[in-house]
Amino acid sequence: MTISIICTNKDPLPWVTALKELDSSLDIQIWPNEGRKTDVEFALCWNHPEGVLREYPNLRCICSMGAGIDHLFNDAFFPKELPVIRIVDPLLAQSMFEYICTAVMYYFRDLDIYKIQQYQSNWKQQPPKSIAHTTIGIMGLGNLGKFSANKLLDFGFNVIGWSRTQKSINGVKSYAGDEALGEFLSQASILICLLPLTNETRGILNLETFNRLPLGACLVNVGRGEHLIDEDLITALNKGLLRGACLDVFREEPLAAQHPFWRHNKILLTPHCSSITDPMSVAPQIVENYRLMKSGQPLMNQVNPLRGY
Ligand code: NAP
Ligand code: GLV
């Protein structure tokens, strides 16, 4: 029985170390240098090459190396009959919160404006704002969204959330479904996208969405690049509909050198680093799922293939 690590833009070695530290008897191999493909029963994947999962006739489970699983379902030849599991990890949620908190504070304390003023040698104080009167809207109240919502609430922000189903999170007003999206957006002066990428959410950050936000709202996209219509963001920023955007994820990664986002003065961008899975932190759940798979028991953190997340 073999675990194969199949990834194209992650270093697999820290994962081997973390898994072996927990159970030295595990047979872990690294794509494309596995021994016999027939031995592989469990695949740990991040941006695997399309079609490659069909090469393992005895594969029984596919595990994402992160929270998102869109990179798996993007594969036209994905073996849909197999269970898919993903990472749910407190450290991942904490790390995402740290990034979101930084971006929120950047806009709340007007650092984007002061940065521009600095280049103009312009000494001008912006009017003070009240944290309690600043509404943060979080799209996606799952494992990551709920954690950040609670933490931002502790800071004193007014936090609202939008999800597919209604949530009950103390202090956070919950909006659910397409019919509630408009009311949710109309209040969010800082909009955070923490949705999974599905057929329903692809392109959700578009001009119509930006028009429904309060004038001069800010966007933080930590979901996926395909949530955003790039041209619509540029239009919204240039027209002043949006004040600024902090982007961590992109349609094409790495972002092409000639992409206009790099040089737009109202965009702050980072290289998909808001929350990177720590192999040491998640190794226990992977080993546990491997054992559950071997003993035919229900797996943890299993994805619903019909919902797509
Ligand atoms: P999750 O626990 O599955 O939560 C997803 C949330 O989105 C749920 O609240 C869900 O609603 C909501 N949702 C899904 N489809 C929706 C729709 N059509 N309309 C409204 N709400 C919808 O996922 P997670 O662990 O929080 O992760 C979220 C995403 O963050 C990942 O999929 C990944 O794309 C991204 N991420 C990015 C980074 C990074 O470094 N940039 C790191 C980790 C994760 P229900 O609860 O009602 O089902
Ligand atoms: C990172 O993007 C993840 O999905 O964990």
CSV table of C-alpha atoms and ligand atoms in Angstrom, one decimal:
chain,number,residue,atom,x,y,z
A,1,MET,CA,0.0,0.0,0.0
A,2,THR,CA,1.5,3.3,-1.1
A,3,ILE,CA,0.8,7.0,-0.7
A,4,SER,CA,1.8,9.0,-3.7
A,5,ILE,CA,2.4,12.7,-3.5
A,6,ILE,CA,1.5,14.2,-6.8
A,7,CYS,CA,2.1,17.9,-7.0
A,8,THR,CA,3.6,20.3,-9.5
A,9,ASN,CA,4.2,23.5,-7.6
A,10,LYS,CA,4.8,22.5,-4.0
A,11,ASP,CA,7.9,20.9,-2.5
A,12,PRO,CA,6.8,17.3,-1.6
A,13,LEU,CA,9.8,16.7,0.7
A,14,PRO,CA,8.4,18.4,3.9
A,15,TRP,CA,5.3,16.4,3.4
A,16,VAL,CA,7.2,13.1,3.3
A,17,THR,CA,9.1,14.2,6.5
A,18,ALA,CA,5.9,15.1,8.3
A,19,LEU,CA,4.1,11.9,7.4
A,20,LYS,CA,7.1,9.7,8.2
A,21,GLU,CA,7.6,11.4,11.5
A,22,LEU,CA,4.1,10.2,12.5
A,23,ASP,CA,4.4,6.7,11.0
A,24,SER,CA,7.8,5.5,9.8
A,25,SER,CA,6.2,2.4,8.3
A,26,LEU,CA,4.3,4.4,5.7
A,27,ASP,CA,5.4,3.8,2.1
A,28,ILE,CA,5.4,7.2,0.5
A,29,GLN,CA,6.4,7.9,-3.0
A,30,ILE,CA,6.7,11.0,-5.1
A,31,TRP,CA,5.3,11.4,-8.5
A,32,PRO,CA,6.6,10.8,-11.2
A,33,ASN,CA,9.2,8.5,-9.6
A,34,GLU,CA,6.9,5.9,-7.9
A,35,GLY,CA,7.8,2.2,-8.1
A,36,ARG,CA,4.7,0.3,-9.2
A,37,LYS,CA,1.7,2.4,-9.9
A,38,THR,CA,-0.5,-0.6,-9.0
A,39,ASP,CA,0.7,-0.2,-5.3
A,40,VAL,CA,-0.7,3.3,-5.0
A,41,GLU,CA,-4.0,3.5,-3.1
A,42,PHE,CA,-3.9,7.1,-1.7
A,43,ALA,CA,-3.0,10.2,-3.6
A,44,LEU,CA,-2.0,13.5,-2.0
A,45,CYS,CA,-2.4,16.1,-4.7
A,46,TRP,CA,-1.8,19.8,-5.5
A,47,ASN,CA,-2.2,20.9,-9.1
A,48,HIS,CA,-1.6,17.4,-10.5
A,49,PRO,CA,-1.1,17.0,-14.3
A,50,GLU,CA,-4.4,16.4,-16.0
A,51,GLY,CA,-5.3,12.7,-16.5
A,52,VAL,CA,-2.4,11.4,-14.3
A,53,LEU,CA,-4.8,10.0,-11.7
A,54,ARG,CA,-6.1,7.5,-14.2
A,55,GLU,CA,-2.7,5.8,-14.2
A,56,TYR,CA,-3.3,4.2,-10.8
A,57,PRO,CA,-5.7,1.3,-11.1
A,58,ASN,CA,-5.9,0.6,-7.4
A,59,LEU,CA,-6.4,4.2,-6.2
A,60,ARG,CA,-9.0,4.4,-3.4
A,61,CYS,CA,-8.8,8.0,-2.1
A,62,ILE,CA,-7.7,11.4,-3.3
A,63,CYS,CA,-6.6,14.1,-0.8
A,64,SER,CA,-6.1,17.7,-1.6
A,65,MET,CA,-3.0,19.3,0.0
A,66,GLY,CA,-5.1,22.4,0.8
A,67,ALA,CA,-8.6,23.5,1.7
A,68,GLY,CA,-9.7,24.0,-1.9
A,69,ILE,CA,-10.3,21.1,-4.3
A,70,ASP,CA,-11.1,23.0,-7.5
A,71,HIS,CA,-7.6,22.0,-8.8
A,72,LEU,CA,-8.8,18.3,-8.6
A,73,PHE,CA,-12.2,18.8,-10.3
A,74,ASN,CA,-10.6,20.9,-13.0
A,75,ASP,CA,-9.2,17.7,-14.4
A,76,ALA,CA,-11.5,16.5,-17.2
A,77,PHE,CA,-10.3,12.9,-16.6
A,78,PHE,CA,-10.7,13.1,-12.8
A,79,PRO,CA,-11.9,9.7,-11.4
A,80,LYS,CA,-15.2,10.9,-10.1
A,81,GLU,CA,-16.1,7.6,-8.5
A,82,LEU,CA,-13.3,8.0,-5.8
A,83,PRO,CA,-13.8,9.8,-2.5
A,84,VAL,CA,-12.1,13.2,-2.2
A,85,ILE,CA,-10.9,14.7,1.1
A,86,ARG,CA,-9.5,18.1,1.8
A,87,ILE,CA,-7.6,20.0,4.6
A,88,VAL,CA,-9.5,21.4,7.5
A,89,ASP,CA,-6.9,22.8,9.9
A,90,PRO,CA,-6.9,25.4,12.7
A,91,LEU,CA,-3.5,26.7,11.6
A,92,LEU,CA,-4.8,27.3,8.1
A,93,ALA,CA,-7.7,29.2,9.5
A,94,GLN,CA,-5.5,31.3,11.8
A,95,SER,CA,-3.1,32.1,9.0
A,96,MET,CA,-5.9,33.1,6.7
A,97,PHE,CA,-7.3,35.4,9.5
A,98,GLU,CA,-3.8,37.0,9.9
A,99,TYR,CA,-3.8,37.9,6.2
A,100,ILE,CA,-7.4,39.1,6.2
A,101,CYS,CA,-6.9,41.1,9.3
A,102,THR,CA,-3.8,42.8,7.8
A,103,ALA,CA,-5.8,43.7,4.6
A,104,VAL,CA,-8.8,44.9,6.5
A,105,MET,CA,-6.6,47.1,8.7
A,106,TYR,CA,-4.7,48.4,5.7
A,107,TYR,CA,-8.0,49.8,4.3
A,108,PHE,CA,-9.6,50.7,7.6
A,109,ARG,CA,-6.6,52.8,8.7
A,110,ASP,CA,-6.3,54.3,5.2
A,111,LEU,CA,-2.8,53.0,4.6
A,112,ASP,CA,-3.5,52.8,0.9
A,113,ILE,CA,-4.4,56.5,0.8
A,114,TYR,CA,-1.4,57.4,2.9
A,115,LYS,CA,0.9,55.5,0.6
A,116,ILE,CA,-0.3,57.6,-2.4
A,117,GLN,CA,0.0,60.8,-0.3
A,118,GLN,CA,3.6,59.8,0.6
A,119,TYR,CA,4.6,59.7,-3.1
A,120,GLN,CA,3.1,63.2,-3.4
A,121,SER,CA,4.8,64.6,-0.2
A,122,ASN,CA,1.2,65.3,0.9
A,123,TRP,CA,0.8,65.7,4.7
A,124,LYS,CA,-2.9,65.2,5.1
A,125,GLN,CA,-4.8,63.5,7.9
A,126,GLN,CA,-7.8,61.4,6.8
A,127,PRO,CA,-10.9,61.7,8.9
A,128,PRO,CA,-11.1,59.1,11.8
A,129,LYS,CA,-13.5,56.2,11.4
A,130,SER,CA,-15.3,54.0,13.9
A,131,ILE,CA,-14.5,50.3,13.9
A,132,ALA,CA,-18.1,49.6,15.1
A,133,HIS,CA,-19.5,51.4,12.1
A,134,THR,CA,-17.3,49.6,9.6
A,135,THR,CA,-19.0,46.6,8.0
A,136,ILE,CA,-16.9,43.7,6.8
A,137,GLY,CA,-18.8,41.3,4.5
A,138,ILE,CA,-17.5,37.8,4.2
A,139,MET,CA,-18.5,35.7,1.2
A,140,GLY,CA,-18.2,32.1,2.4
A,141,LEU,CA,-18.8,31.2,6.1
A,142,GLY,CA,-17.2,27.8,6.1
A,143,ASN,CA,-14.1,26.6,8.0
A,144,LEU,CA,-12.0,29.7,7.1
A,145,GLY,CA,-14.8,32.3,6.8
A,146,LYS,CA,-16.4,31.6,10.1
A,147,PHE,CA,-13.0,31.7,12.0
A,148,SER,CA,-12.2,35.1,10.5
A,149,ALA,CA,-15.7,36.4,11.1
A,150,ASN,CA,-15.4,35.6,14.8
A,151,LYS,CA,-12.0,37.2,15.1
A,152,LEU,CA,-13.0,40.4,13.2
A,153,LEU,CA,-16.0,40.6,15.5
A,154,ASP,CA,-13.6,40.5,18.5
A,155,PHE,CA,-11.8,43.6,17.0
A,156,GLY,CA,-15.2,45.4,17.1
A,157,PHE,CA,-16.1,45.4,13.4
A,158,ASN,CA,-19.6,44.9,12.3
A,159,VAL,CA,-19.4,41.5,10.5
A,160,ILE,CA,-21.9,40.1,8.1
A,161,GLY,CA,-21.6,36.9,6.1
A,162,TRP,CA,-23.0,35.3,3.0
A,163,SER,CA,-23.2,31.6,2.4
A,164,ARG,CA,-25.3,29.0,0.5
A,165,THR,CA,-27.2,28.0,3.7
A,166,GLN,CA,-28.2,30.1,6.7
A,167,LYS,CA,-25.7,30.3,9.6
A,168,SER,CA,-26.0,31.0,13.2
A,169,ILE,CA,-22.9,32.7,14.4
A,170,ASN,CA,-23.2,34.9,17.4
A,171,GLY,CA,-22.9,38.5,16.4
A,172,VAL,CA,-22.6,37.9,12.7
A,173,LYS,CA,-25.7,38.6,10.5
A,174,SER,CA,-26.1,35.8,8.1
A,175,TYR,CA,-27.3,36.1,4.5
A,176,ALA,CA,-28.0,33.0,2.5
A,177,GLY,CA,-28.6,32.3,-1.1
A,178,ASP,CA,-28.7,34.4,-4.3
A,179,GLU,CA,-31.8,36.3,-3.2
A,180,ALA,CA,-30.0,37.7,-0.1
A,181,LEU,CA,-26.8,38.6,-2.0
A,182,GLY,CA,-27.9,42.2,-2.9
A,183,GLU,CA,-28.8,43.1,0.7
A,184,PHE,CA,-25.6,41.6,1.9
A,185,LEU,CA,-23.4,43.5,-0.7
A,186,SER,CA,-25.2,46.8,-0.1
A,187,GLN,CA,-23.7,47.0,3.4
A,188,ALA,CA,-20.1,45.6,2.9
A,189,SER,CA,-17.6,48.4,2.9
A,190,ILE,CA,-14.8,45.8,2.8
A,191,LEU,CA,-15.8,42.6,0.9
A,192,ILE,CA,-13.8,39.4,1.5
A,193,CYS,CA,-14.2,36.5,-0.8
A,194,LEU,CA,-13.6,33.2,0.9
A,195,LEU,CA,-15.8,31.1,-1.4
A,196,PRO,CA,-14.8,27.8,-3.0
A,197,LEU,CA,-14.6,27.8,-6.8
A,198,THR,CA,-17.6,26.1,-8.2
A,199,ASN,CA,-19.9,26.5,-11.2
A,200,GLU,CA,-22.1,28.7,-9.0
A,201,THR,CA,-19.3,31.0,-7.7
A,202,ARG,CA,-17.1,31.3,-10.8
A,203,GLY,CA,-17.0,35.0,-11.9
A,204,ILE,CA,-19.1,36.2,-8.9
A,205,LEU,CA,-16.8,39.2,-8.4
A,206,ASN,CA,-18.0,41.1,-11.4
A,207,LEU,CA,-19.2,44.6,-12.3
A,208,GLU,CA,-22.7,43.9,-11.2
A,209,THR,CA,-21.5,42.8,-7.8
A,210,PHE,CA,-19.2,45.9,-7.4
A,211,ASN,CA,-22.1,48.1,-8.4
A,212,ARG,CA,-24.1,46.7,-5.5
A,213,LEU,CA,-21.4,47.5,-2.9
A,214,PRO,CA,-21.3,50.9,-1.1
A,215,LEU,CA,-19.5,53.4,-3.3
A,216,GLY,CA,-15.7,53.2,-2.6
A,217,ALA,CA,-15.8,49.8,-1.0
A,218,CYS,CA,-12.6,47.6,-0.9
A,219,LEU,CA,-12.2,44.1,-2.1
A,220,VAL,CA,-10.1,41.3,-0.6
A,221,ASN,CA,-10.0,38.2,-2.8
A,222,VAL,CA,-8.4,35.2,-1.1
A,223,GLY,CA,-10.8,32.6,-2.7
A,224,ARG,CA,-9.7,31.8,-6.2
A,225,GLY,CA,-8.6,33.9,-9.2
A,226,GLU,CA,-11.6,32.7,-11.2
A,227,HIS,CA,-14.0,34.2,-8.8
A,228,LEU,CA,-12.9,37.6,-10.2
A,229,ILE,CA,-13.6,39.1,-13.7
A,230,ASP,CA,-10.3,40.9,-14.1
A,231,GLU,CA,-11.5,43.5,-16.6
A,232,ASP,CA,-14.5,44.3,-14.3
A,233,LEU,CA,-12.1,45.0,-11.4
A,234,ILE,CA,-10.0,47.4,-13.5
A,235,THR,CA,-13.2,49.2,-14.6
A,236,ALA,CA,-14.6,49.4,-11.1
A,237,LEU,CA,-11.3,50.8,-9.7
A,238,ASN,CA,-10.8,53.3,-12.6
A,239,LYS,CA,-14.4,54.6,-12.2
A,240,GLY,CA,-14.0,54.9,-8.4
A,241,LEU,CA,-16.8,52.3,-7.7
A,242,LEU,CA,-14.1,50.5,-5.7
A,243,ARG,CA,-11.4,52.2,-3.7
A,244,GLY,CA,-8.9,49.4,-3.8
A,245,ALA,CA,-8.4,45.6,-4.1
A,246,CYS,CA,-6.1,43.3,-2.2
A,247,LEU,CA,-5.6,40.1,-4.3
A,248,ASP,CA,-3.9,36.9,-3.3
A,249,VAL,CA,-5.2,34.6,-6.0
A,250,PHE,CA,-5.3,34.9,-9.8
A,251,ARG,CA,-6.7,33.2,-12.9
A,252,GLU,CA,-3.2,32.3,-14.0
A,253,GLU,CA,-0.5,31.7,-11.3
A,254,PRO,CA,2.1,32.9,-11.3
A,255,LEU,CA,0.6,36.1,-12.6
A,256,ALA,CA,2.0,37.0,-16.0
A,257,ALA,CA,4.6,39.8,-15.9
A,258,GLN,CA,2.5,41.9,-18.3
A,259,HIS,CA,-0.7,41.6,-16.4
A,260,PRO,CA,-2.2,45.1,-15.6
A,261,PHE,CA,-2.8,44.1,-12.0
A,262,TRP,CA,1.0,44.4,-11.2
A,263,ARG,CA,1.1,48.1,-12.0
A,264,HIS,CA,-2.3,49.3,-10.9
A,265,ASN,CA,-1.9,51.8,-8.1
A,266,LYS,CA,-5.2,50.7,-6.4
A,267,ILE,CA,-4.2,47.0,-6.3
A,268,LEU,CA,-2.1,45.3,-3.6
A,269,LEU,CA,-1.2,41.8,-4.7
A,270,THR,CA,0.5,38.8,-3.1
A,271,PRO,CA,1.6,35.5,-4.5
A,272,HIS,CA,-1.1,33.1,-3.2
A,273,CYS,CA,0.4,33.1,0.2
A,274,SER,CA,-2.5,34.1,2.5
A,275,SER,CA,-2.7,30.6,4.0
A,276,ILE,CA,-0.3,27.9,3.1
A,277,THR,CA,-0.8,24.4,4.4
A,278,ASP,CA,1.8,23.4,7.0
A,279,PRO,CA,2.6,19.7,6.4
A,280,MET,CA,3.5,19.2,10.1
A,281,SER,CA,0.1,20.6,11.2
A,282,VAL,CA,-2.0,18.5,8.8
A,283,ALA,CA,0.0,15.2,8.8
A,284,PRO,CA,-2.1,13.7,11.6
A,285,GLN,CA,-5.4,14.1,9.7
A,286,ILE,CA,-3.9,12.7,6.5
A,287,VAL,CA,-2.5,9.7,8.3
A,288,GLU,CA,-5.8,9.2,10.2
A,289,ASN,CA,-7.7,9.4,6.9
A,290,TYR,CA,-5.3,6.9,5.4
A,291,ARG,CA,-6.0,4.5,8.2
A,292,LEU,CA,-9.7,5.0,8.0
A,293,MET,CA,-9.6,4.3,4.3
A,294,LYS,CA,-7.6,1.1,4.9
A,295,SER,CA,-10.1,-0.1,7.4
A,296,GLY,CA,-13.1,0.9,5.3
A,297,GLN,CA,-14.5,3.5,7.7
A,298,PRO,CA,-16.0,6.9,6.9
A,299,LEU,CA,-13.4,9.5,6.0
A,300,MET,CA,-13.0,12.9,7.6
A,301,ASN,CA,-13.4,16.2,5.7
A,302,GLN,CA,-14.9,14.5,2.7
A,303,VAL,CA,-16.0,16.7,-0.2
A,304,ASN,CA,-19.5,16.5,-1.6
A,305,PRO,CA,-18.8,16.0,-5.3
A,306,LEU,CA,-22.3,17.2,-6.3
A,307,ARG,CA,-21.9,20.5,-4.5
A,308,GLY,CA,-18.3,20.8,-5.7
A,309,TYR,CA,-16.8,21.7,-2.4
B,1,NAP,P1,-15.7,25.5,3.2
B,1,NAP,O1,-15.5,25.2,4.7
B,1,NAP,O2,-16.1,24.5,2.3
B,1,NAP,O3,-16.6,26.8,3.2
B,1,NAP,C1,-17.2,27.3,1.9
B,1,NAP,C2,-18.2,28.3,2.2
B,1,NAP,O4,-18.7,28.9,1.0
B,1,NAP,C3,-19.4,27.7,2.9
B,1,NAP,O5,-19.9,28.6,3.9
B,1,NAP,C4,-20.5,27.6,1.8
B,1,NAP,O6,-21.8,27.7,2.2
B,1,NAP,C5,-20.1,28.8,1.0
B,1,NAP,N1,-20.5,28.6,-0.4
B,1,NAP,C6,-20.2,27.7,-1.3
B,1,NAP,N2,-20.9,27.9,-2.5
B,1,NAP,C7,-21.7,28.9,-2.3
B,1,NAP,C8,-22.6,29.6,-3.1
B,1,NAP,N3,-22.9,29.2,-4.3
B,1,NAP,N4,-23.3,30.7,-2.6
B,1,NAP,C9,-23.0,31.1,-1.3
B,1,NAP,N5,-22.1,30.5,-0.5
B,1,NAP,C10,-21.5,29.4,-1.0
B,1,NAP,O7,-14.3,26.1,2.6
B,1,NAP,P2,-13.1,26.7,3.4
B,1,NAP,O8,-12.2,25.7,4.1
B,1,NAP,O9,-13.6,27.8,4.3
B,1,NAP,O10,-12.2,27.4,2.2
B,1,NAP,C11,-12.8,28.3,1.3
B,1,NAP,C12,-11.9,28.5,0.1
B,1,NAP,O11,-10.8,29.4,0.5
B,1,NAP,C13,-11.3,27.3,-0.5
B,1,NAP,O12,-12.1,26.6,-1.3
B,1,NAP,C14,-10.1,28.0,-1.3
B,1,NAP,O13,-10.6,28.3,-2.6
B,1,NAP,C15,-9.8,29.2,-0.5
B,1,NAP,N6,-8.5,29.2,0.1
B,1,NAP,C16,-7.5,30.0,-0.3
B,1,NAP,C17,-6.3,30.0,0.3
B,1,NAP,C18,-5.2,31.0,-0.1
B,1,NAP,O14,-4.1,30.8,0.3
B,1,NAP,N7,-5.6,32.0,-0.9
B,1,NAP,C19,-6.0,29.1,1.4
B,1,NAP,C20,-7.0,28.2,1.8
B,1,NAP,C21,-8.3,28.3,1.1
B,1,NAP,P3,-22.5,26.6,3.1
B,1,NAP,O15,-21.8,26.6,4.4
B,1,NAP,O16,-23.9,27.1,3.2
B,1,NAP,O17,-22.4,25.3,2.4
B,2,GLV,C1,-5.0,27.1,-0.8
B,2,GLV,O1,-5.2,27.8,-1.8
B,2,GLV,C2,-5.9,26.1,-0.3
B,2,GLV,O2,-6.9,25.9,-1.0
B,2,GLV,O3,-5.6,25.6,0.7
